[in-house]
């Protein structure tokens, strides 16, 4: 595991595509269990190790995931989530370029549980939830654009669904309209940065996750950072 940040109350890791944050029906070992074992061995802890899940990323997505090492931190993080006090910035490689290089998307998403998919509408529908994100183009290649996305609400598959509704499906995301899969089964969506006020020390914290070791990611992020 790539540890991005750790103190007495929280720990953050760079999740690889394909890893699951919490256990699911596949029975694969989740990241939270791997982290508990890592903490147990690192600190030679007897018995069970506490590690609370604060937020999740979809399995094919990479990037920052923050966990709580204490009950106090978990409780305060949950309160911060309710108050939208945690800022999450994502990077997404999408097909072509959006019509506008930057903007705000507002949709009403309806989740289909059986399909494990969300559908975007311009107007409110029965059972829908309002979804808002802002994006801006930060780099281009011949066939792809790198978007920086600021998530303002946290809905099921929100970024994937809203970018596809804009006509810019995420590379590799067959579920939302991209034409072919990535070789490793990932989609090119990365939780790039998380910013918040520490739940205990009250100091500002910024955690940045390096992008996957991939030629296209390297090319576009180099352009974005130049």
JSON list of C-alpha atoms in Angstrom, two decimals, residues 74-172:
[
{"chain": "A", "resi": 74, "resn": "UNK", "atom": "CA", "xyz": [-14.56, 8.89, 12.64]},
{"chain": "A", "resi": 75, "resn": "UNK", "atom": "CA", "xyz": [-17.41, 10.62, 14.45]},
{"chain": "A", "resi": 76, "resn": "UNK", "atom": "CA", "xyz": [-16.10, 14.08, 13.57]},
{"chain": "A", "resi": 77, "resn": "UNK", "atom": "CA", "xyz": [-15.39, 13.11, 9.95]},
{"chain": "A", "resi": 78, "resn": "UNK", "atom": "CA", "xyz": [-18.96, 11.88, 9.57]},
{"chain": "A", "resi": 79, "resn": "UNK", "atom": "CA", "xyz": [-20.17, 15.25, 10.85]},
{"chain": "A", "resi": 80, "resn": "UNK", "atom": "CA", "xyz": [-17.84, 17.04, 8.40]},
{"chain": "A", "resi": 81, "resn": "UNK", "atom": "CA", "xyz": [-19.27, 14.97, 5.53]},
{"chain": "A", "resi": 82, "resn": "UNK", "atom": "CA", "xyz": [-22.81, 15.94, 6.49]},
{"chain": "A", "resi": 83, "resn": "UNK", "atom": "CA", "xyz": [-21.74, 19.60, 6.52]},
{"chain": "A", "resi": 84, "resn": "UNK", "atom": "CA", "xyz": [-19.88, 19.26, 3.16]},
{"chain": "A", "resi": 85, "resn": "UNK", "atom": "CA", "xyz": [-16.69, 20.36, 4.93]},
{"chain": "A", "resi": 86, "resn": "UNK", "atom": "CA", "xyz": [-14.40, 18.00, 2.99]},
{"chain": "A", "resi": 87, "resn": "UNK", "atom": "CA", "xyz": [-13.28, 19.22, -0.45]},
{"chain": "A", "resi": 88, "resn": "UNK", "atom": "CA", "xyz": [-12.59, 16.48, -3.00]},
{"chain": "A", "resi": 89, "resn": "UNK", "atom": "CA", "xyz": [-10.90, 17.14, -6.33]},
{"chain": "A", "resi": 90, "resn": "UNK", "atom": "CA", "xyz": [-10.85, 14.48, -9.06]},
{"chain": "A", "resi": 91, "resn": "UNK", "atom": "CA", "xyz": [-9.00, 14.13, -12.34]},
{"chain": "A", "resi": 92, "resn": "UNK", "atom": "CA", "xyz": [-10.73, 12.39, -15.23]},
{"chain": "A", "resi": 93, "resn": "UNK", "atom": "CA", "xyz": [-9.48, 11.49, -18.71]},
{"chain": "A", "resi": 94, "resn": "UNK", "atom": "CA", "xyz": [-12.41, 11.85, -21.09]},
{"chain": "A", "resi": 95, "resn": "UNK", "atom": "CA", "xyz": [-13.12, 11.33, -24.76]},
{"chain": "A", "resi": 96, "resn": "UNK", "atom": "CA", "xyz": [-12.78, 14.44, -26.90]},
{"chain": "A", "resi": 97, "resn": "UNK", "atom": "CA", "xyz": [-13.24, 17.89, -25.33]},
{"chain": "A", "resi": 98, "resn": "UNK", "atom": "CA", "xyz": [-16.30, 19.39, -23.66]},
{"chain": "A", "resi": 99, "resn": "UNK", "atom": "CA", "xyz": [-18.07, 22.15, -25.59]},
{"chain": "A", "resi": 100, "resn": "UNK", "atom": "CA", "xyz": [-17.07, 24.62, -22.87]},
{"chain": "A", "resi": 101, "resn": "UNK", "atom": "CA", "xyz": [-13.57, 24.35, -21.34]},
{"chain": "A", "resi": 102, "resn": "UNK", "atom": "CA", "xyz": [-15.02, 24.89, -17.88]},
{"chain": "A", "resi": 103, "resn": "UNK", "atom": "CA", "xyz": [-18.43, 24.96, -16.30]},
{"chain": "A", "resi": 104, "resn": "UNK", "atom": "CA", "xyz": [-20.86, 23.64, -13.71]},
{"chain": "A", "resi": 105, "resn": "UNK", "atom": "CA", "xyz": [-23.10, 20.64, -14.32]},
{"chain": "A", "resi": 106, "resn": "UNK", "atom": "CA", "xyz": [-26.44, 20.30, -12.55]},
{"chain": "A", "resi": 107, "resn": "UNK", "atom": "CA", "xyz": [-28.46, 17.12, -13.04]},
{"chain": "A", "resi": 108, "resn": "UNK", "atom": "CA", "xyz": [-31.03, 15.06, -11.21]},
{"chain": "A", "resi": 109, "resn": "UNK", "atom": "CA", "xyz": [-29.76, 11.50, -10.84]},
{"chain": "A", "resi": 110, "resn": "UNK", "atom": "CA", "xyz": [-31.93, 8.42, -10.53]},
{"chain": "A", "resi": 111, "resn": "UNK", "atom": "CA", "xyz": [-30.17, 5.30, -9.32]},
{"chain": "A", "resi": 112, "resn": "UNK", "atom": "CA", "xyz": [-31.11, 1.90, -10.71]},
{"chain": "A", "resi": 113, "resn": "UNK", "atom": "CA", "xyz": [-30.06, -0.62, -8.05]},
{"chain": "A", "resi": 114, "resn": "UNK", "atom": "CA", "xyz": [-30.40, -3.68, -10.28]},
{"chain": "A", "resi": 115, "resn": "UNK", "atom": "CA", "xyz": [-28.21, -2.20, -13.01]},
{"chain": "A", "resi": 116, "resn": "UNK", "atom": "CA", "xyz": [-25.87, -0.53, -10.48]},
{"chain": "A", "resi": 117, "resn": "UNK", "atom": "CA", "xyz": [-26.10, 2.58, -12.62]},
{"chain": "A", "resi": 118, "resn": "UNK", "atom": "CA", "xyz": [-27.33, 6.15, -12.35]},
{"chain": "A", "resi": 119, "resn": "UNK", "atom": "CA", "xyz": [-29.24, 8.10, -14.99]},
{"chain": "A", "resi": 120, "resn": "UNK", "atom": "CA", "xyz": [-29.02, 11.89, -15.40]},
{"chain": "A", "resi": 121, "resn": "UNK", "atom": "CA", "xyz": [-31.99, 14.17, -16.10]},
{"chain": "A", "resi": 122, "resn": "UNK", "atom": "CA", "xyz": [-32.19, 17.92, -16.60]},
{"chain": "A", "resi": 123, "resn": "UNK", "atom": "CA", "xyz": [-35.32, 18.20, -14.48]},
{"chain": "A", "resi": 124, "resn": "UNK", "atom": "CA", "xyz": [-36.36, 16.66, -11.17]},
{"chain": "A", "resi": 125, "resn": "UNK", "atom": "CA", "xyz": [-37.82, 13.16, -11.38]},
{"chain": "A", "resi": 126, "resn": "UNK", "atom": "CA", "xyz": [-39.49, 10.88, -8.85]},
{"chain": "A", "resi": 127, "resn": "UNK", "atom": "CA", "xyz": [-36.76, 9.46, -6.62]},
{"chain": "A", "resi": 128, "resn": "UNK", "atom": "CA", "xyz": [-34.04, 11.67, -8.10]},
{"chain": "A", "resi": 129, "resn": "UNK", "atom": "CA", "xyz": [-31.28, 13.45, -6.19]},
{"chain": "A", "resi": 130, "resn": "UNK", "atom": "CA", "xyz": [-29.74, 16.75, -7.25]},
{"chain": "A", "resi": 131, "resn": "UNK", "atom": "CA", "xyz": [-26.11, 16.42, -8.38]},
{"chain": "A", "resi": 132, "resn": "UNK", "atom": "CA", "xyz": [-23.72, 19.34, -8.83]},
{"chain": "A", "resi": 133, "resn": "UNK", "atom": "CA", "xyz": [-20.10, 19.42, -9.96]},
{"chain": "A", "resi": 134, "resn": "UNK", "atom": "CA", "xyz": [-17.73, 21.93, -11.52]},
{"chain": "A", "resi": 135, "resn": "UNK", "atom": "CA", "xyz": [-15.10, 21.01, -14.11]},
{"chain": "A", "resi": 136, "resn": "UNK", "atom": "CA", "xyz": [-12.32, 22.62, -16.11]},
{"chain": "A", "resi": 137, "resn": "UNK", "atom": "CA", "xyz": [-10.06, 21.32, -18.87]},
{"chain": "A", "resi": 138, "resn": "UNK", "atom": "CA", "xyz": [-6.43, 21.30, -17.74]},
{"chain": "A", "resi": 139, "resn": "UNK", "atom": "CA", "xyz": [-4.63, 19.29, -20.47]},
{"chain": "A", "resi": 140, "resn": "UNK", "atom": "CA", "xyz": [-5.19, 17.75, -23.92]},
{"chain": "A", "resi": 141, "resn": "UNK", "atom": "CA", "xyz": [-3.76, 15.04, -26.14]},
{"chain": "A", "resi": 142, "resn": "UNK", "atom": "CA", "xyz": [-4.83, 14.14, -29.69]},
{"chain": "A", "resi": 143, "resn": "UNK", "atom": "CA", "xyz": [-7.84, 12.11, -28.56]},
{"chain": "A", "resi": 144, "resn": "UNK", "atom": "CA", "xyz": [-8.34, 12.85, -24.88]},
{"chain": "A", "resi": 145, "resn": "UNK", "atom": "CA", "xyz": [-8.87, 15.70, -22.43]},
{"chain": "A", "resi": 146, "resn": "UNK", "atom": "CA", "xyz": [-7.88, 15.79, -18.76]},
{"chain": "A", "resi": 147, "resn": "UNK", "atom": "CA", "xyz": [-10.60, 17.40, -16.65]},
{"chain": "A", "resi": 148, "resn": "UNK", "atom": "CA", "xyz": [-10.28, 18.61, -13.07]},
{"chain": "A", "resi": 149, "resn": "UNK", "atom": "CA", "xyz": [-13.55, 18.03, -11.27]},
{"chain": "A", "resi": 150, "resn": "UNK", "atom": "CA", "xyz": [-14.72, 19.62, -8.02]},
{"chain": "A", "resi": 151, "resn": "UNK", "atom": "CA", "xyz": [-17.45, 17.53, -6.49]},
{"chain": "A", "resi": 152, "resn": "UNK", "atom": "CA", "xyz": [-20.12, 19.54, -4.68]},
{"chain": "A", "resi": 153, "resn": "UNK", "atom": "CA", "xyz": [-22.51, 16.69, -3.92]},
{"chain": "A", "resi": 154, "resn": "UNK", "atom": "CA", "xyz": [-21.80, 13.02, -3.40]},
{"chain": "A", "resi": 155, "resn": "UNK", "atom": "CA", "xyz": [-24.15, 10.87, -5.47]},
{"chain": "A", "resi": 156, "resn": "UNK", "atom": "CA", "xyz": [-23.88, 7.32, -6.79]},
{"chain": "A", "resi": 157, "resn": "UNK", "atom": "CA", "xyz": [-21.52, 7.29, -9.81]},
{"chain": "A", "resi": 158, "resn": "UNK", "atom": "CA", "xyz": [-22.00, 11.05, -10.00]},
{"chain": "A", "resi": 159, "resn": "UNK", "atom": "CA", "xyz": [-18.88, 12.06, -11.93]},
{"chain": "A", "resi": 160, "resn": "UNK", "atom": "CA", "xyz": [-19.14, 9.11, -14.29]},
{"chain": "A", "resi": 161, "resn": "UNK", "atom": "CA", "xyz": [-22.81, 9.78, -15.01]},
{"chain": "A", "resi": 162, "resn": "UNK", "atom": "CA", "xyz": [-22.66, 13.57, -15.33]},
{"chain": "A", "resi": 163, "resn": "UNK", "atom": "CA", "xyz": [-19.58, 13.68, -17.57]},
{"chain": "A", "resi": 164, "resn": "UNK", "atom": "CA", "xyz": [-21.18, 11.07, -19.83]},
{"chain": "A", "resi": 165, "resn": "UNK", "atom": "CA", "xyz": [-24.36, 13.15, -19.94]},
{"chain": "A", "resi": 166, "resn": "UNK", "atom": "CA", "xyz": [-22.20, 16.07, -21.12]},
{"chain": "A", "resi": 167, "resn": "UNK", "atom": "CA", "xyz": [-20.95, 13.89, -23.99]},
{"chain": "A", "resi": 168, "resn": "UNK", "atom": "CA", "xyz": [-17.55, 13.17, -22.41]},
{"chain": "A", "resi": 169, "resn": "UNK", "atom": "CA", "xyz": [-17.55, 9.60, -21.02]},
{"chain": "A", "resi": 170, "resn": "UNK", "atom": "CA", "xyz": [-14.54, 8.66, -18.92]},
{"chain": "A", "resi": 171, "resn": "UNK", "atom": "CA", "xyz": [-11.92, 6.54, -20.70]},
{"chain": "A", "resi": 172, "resn": "UNK", "atom": "CA", "xyz": [-12.56, 2.85, -20.06]}
]
